[in-house]
Amino acid sequence: MTMHSCAGEAPDGSDLQVAAAMFHSLSDPSRLAILQHLTLGEHRVRDLTEHLGLAQSTVSAHLACLRECGLVVSRPQGRASVFSLVSAPELLAVLATAERLLETTGHGVALCPNYGVGTTVNPAPEALRVHASVGALR
């Protein structure tokens, strides 16, 4: 995946789709909490449910999603599975960069009418709305 343009060329559309899919895998607060917890080391589902206060079915479903996205792996340990990050340094770098971006933008994304806090759907491109303060600038 290359999101940087080379010599003024636009990135390949399929690369952008893969990048968008990766960011979508990070778009759920529970998945982010699980990933952040796994930066501390390996955990069983039971450990994560206790530490995060989430239901076992919720943790299992999110871990399955993260495994299918290639962000976590599991290995058997007795009757349980132990989960860990595939690439902790790179994930930590993405999360740290996201935190810096949030600081730079003043958490403006929280107010976004399309993806902000409290939104429940991913709108189609033709249904995207403009925030009132941005619309006034156009």
Tab-separated table of C-alpha atoms in Angstrom:
chain	number	residue	atom	x	y	z
A	1	MET	CA	0.000	0.000	0.000
A	2	THR	CA	1.380	3.359	-0.987
A	3	MET	CA	-0.598	6.395	0.015
A	4	HIS	CA	2.202	8.807	-0.899
A	5	SER	CA	2.170	10.082	-4.445
A	6	CYS	CA	5.356	9.585	-6.417
A	7	ALA	CA	6.543	12.364	-8.724
A	8	GLY	CA	3.172	14.099	-8.539
A	9	GLU	CA	1.181	10.998	-9.468
A	10	ALA	CA	-2.109	10.257	-7.731
A	11	PRO	CA	-2.118	7.147	-5.530
A	12	ASP	CA	-3.606	4.012	-7.051
A	13	GLY	CA	-7.323	3.636	-6.241
A	14	SER	CA	-6.916	0.053	-5.060
A	15	ASP	CA	-4.169	1.157	-2.639
A	16	LEU	CA	-6.516	3.754	-1.195
A	17	GLN	CA	-9.265	1.154	-0.802
A	18	VAL	CA	-6.906	-1.089	1.154
A	19	ALA	CA	-5.828	1.865	3.308
A	20	ALA	CA	-9.471	2.792	3.939
A	21	ALA	CA	-10.200	-0.812	4.934
A	22	MET	CA	-7.313	-0.746	7.395
A	23	PHE	CA	-8.541	2.505	8.941
A	24	HIS	CA	-12.063	1.076	9.084
A	25	SER	CA	-10.687	-1.862	11.099
A	26	LEU	CA	-9.518	0.754	13.635
A	27	SER	CA	-12.795	2.694	13.616
A	28	ASP	CA	-14.512	0.996	16.557
A	29	PRO	CA	-13.738	2.193	20.113
A	30	SER	CA	-13.842	-1.380	21.454
A	31	ARG	CA	-11.366	-2.584	18.828
A	32	LEU	CA	-9.073	0.332	19.636
A	33	ALA	CA	-9.286	-0.486	23.354
A	34	ILE	CA	-8.412	-4.123	22.627
A	35	LEU	CA	-5.471	-3.126	20.434
A	36	GLN	CA	-4.190	-0.655	23.003
A	37	HIS	CA	-4.434	-3.330	25.685
A	38	LEU	CA	-2.566	-5.814	23.518
A	39	THR	CA	0.310	-3.336	23.249
A	40	LEU	CA	1.010	-4.377	26.860
A	41	GLY	CA	1.509	-8.001	25.790
A	42	GLU	CA	-0.395	-11.210	25.088
A	43	HIS	CA	-3.875	-11.668	26.550
A	44	ARG	CA	-6.596	-14.280	26.603
A	45	VAL	CA	-10.192	-13.308	25.800
A	46	ARG	CA	-11.026	-13.724	29.481
A	47	ASP	CA	-8.249	-11.300	30.468
A	48	LEU	CA	-9.495	-8.705	27.993
A	49	THR	CA	-13.109	-9.004	29.159
A	50	GLU	CA	-12.011	-8.456	32.765
A	51	HIS	CA	-9.646	-5.567	31.989
A	52	LEU	CA	-11.926	-3.744	29.555
A	53	GLY	CA	-15.348	-4.512	31.054
A	54	LEU	CA	-16.674	-5.837	27.753
A	55	ALA	CA	-18.785	-8.932	27.190
A	56	GLN	CA	-16.961	-12.095	26.129
A	57	SER	CA	-18.952	-12.233	22.884
A	58	THR	CA	-18.002	-8.615	22.098
A	59	VAL	CA	-14.302	-9.213	22.711
A	60	SER	CA	-14.364	-12.444	20.695
A	61	ALA	CA	-16.131	-10.798	17.757
A	62	HIS	CA	-13.714	-7.873	17.700
A	63	LEU	CA	-10.686	-10.153	18.001
A	64	ALA	CA	-12.000	-12.206	15.067
A	65	CYS	CA	-12.324	-8.992	13.035
A	66	LEU	CA	-8.828	-7.858	13.999
A	67	ARG	CA	-7.395	-11.296	13.167
A	68	GLU	CA	-9.102	-11.304	9.754
A	69	CYS	CA	-7.659	-7.829	9.127
A	70	GLY	CA	-4.185	-9.157	9.936
A	71	LEU	CA	-3.665	-6.973	13.015
A	72	VAL	CA	-3.629	-9.724	15.670
A	73	VAL	CA	-2.673	-13.386	15.826
A	74	SER	CA	-3.583	-16.085	18.278
A	75	ARG	CA	-1.964	-19.217	19.572
A	76	PRO	CA	-3.450	-21.993	21.663
A	77	GLN	CA	-2.600	-22.162	25.340
A	78	GLY	CA	-4.354	-25.070	26.975
A	79	ARG	CA	-8.063	-24.685	26.269
A	80	ALA	CA	-7.750	-20.951	25.620
A	81	SER	CA	-6.300	-18.808	22.858
A	82	VAL	CA	-3.747	-16.109	23.579
A	83	PHE	CA	-3.851	-13.035	21.357
A	84	SER	CA	-1.039	-10.672	20.448
A	85	LEU	CA	-0.341	-7.895	17.970
A	86	VAL	CA	1.162	-8.796	14.623
A	87	SER	CA	3.327	-5.684	14.535
A	88	ALA	CA	3.288	-3.683	17.743
A	89	PRO	CA	5.836	-1.007	16.712
A	90	GLU	CA	3.940	-0.067	13.549
A	91	LEU	CA	0.564	-0.069	15.317
A	92	LEU	CA	1.949	2.072	18.129
A	93	ALA	CA	3.324	4.484	15.515
A	94	VAL	CA	-0.093	4.753	13.821
A	95	LEU	CA	-1.856	5.323	17.151
A	96	ALA	CA	0.724	7.906	18.257
A	97	THR	CA	0.413	9.722	14.930
A	98	ALA	CA	-3.385	9.696	15.254
A	99	GLU	CA	-3.087	11.208	18.730
A	100	ARG	CA	-0.804	13.961	17.393
A	101	LEU	CA	-3.230	14.638	14.544
A	102	LEU	CA	-6.106	14.894	17.022
A	103	GLU	CA	-4.093	17.374	19.071
A	104	THR	CA	-3.247	19.394	15.947
A	105	THR	CA	-6.845	19.540	14.729
A	106	GLY	CA	-8.308	20.177	18.154
A	107	HIS	CA	-10.310	16.939	17.977
A	108	GLY	CA	-12.400	18.548	15.203
A	109	VAL	CA	-13.320	15.139	13.845
A	110	ALA	CA	-15.553	14.639	16.896
A	111	LEU	CA	-17.878	17.305	15.452
A	112	CYS	CA	-17.872	15.936	11.910
A	113	PRO	CA	-21.507	15.456	10.815
A	114	ASN	CA	-20.510	12.359	8.830
A	115	TYR	CA	-18.067	10.493	11.081
A	116	GLY	CA	-18.068	12.385	14.374
A	117	VAL	CA	-18.955	11.140	17.836
A	118	GLY	CA	-22.493	9.789	17.893
A	119	THR	CA	-22.796	8.980	14.194
A	120	THR	CA	-23.981	5.466	13.533
A	121	VAL	CA	-23.655	4.904	9.790
A	122	ASN	CA	-21.040	5.291	7.113
A	123	PRO	CA	-22.727	7.673	4.627
A	124	ALA	CA	-22.494	7.161	0.893
A	125	PRO	CA	-20.438	9.845	-0.889
A	126	GLU	CA	-23.560	11.565	-2.240
A	127	ALA	CA	-25.004	11.726	1.293
A	128	LEU	CA	-21.993	13.442	2.909
A	129	ARG	CA	-22.949	16.537	4.869
A	130	VAL	CA	-20.946	19.693	5.477
A	131	HIS	CA	-20.489	21.001	9.021
A	132	ALA	CA	-22.063	24.435	9.453
A	133	SER	CA	-18.732	26.143	10.268
A	134	VAL	CA	-17.082	24.633	7.169
A	135	GLY	CA	-20.052	25.434	4.927
A	136	ALA	CA	-19.716	29.102	5.864
A	137	LEU	CA	-16.152	29.077	4.502
A	138	ARG	CA	-17.161	27.900	1.021
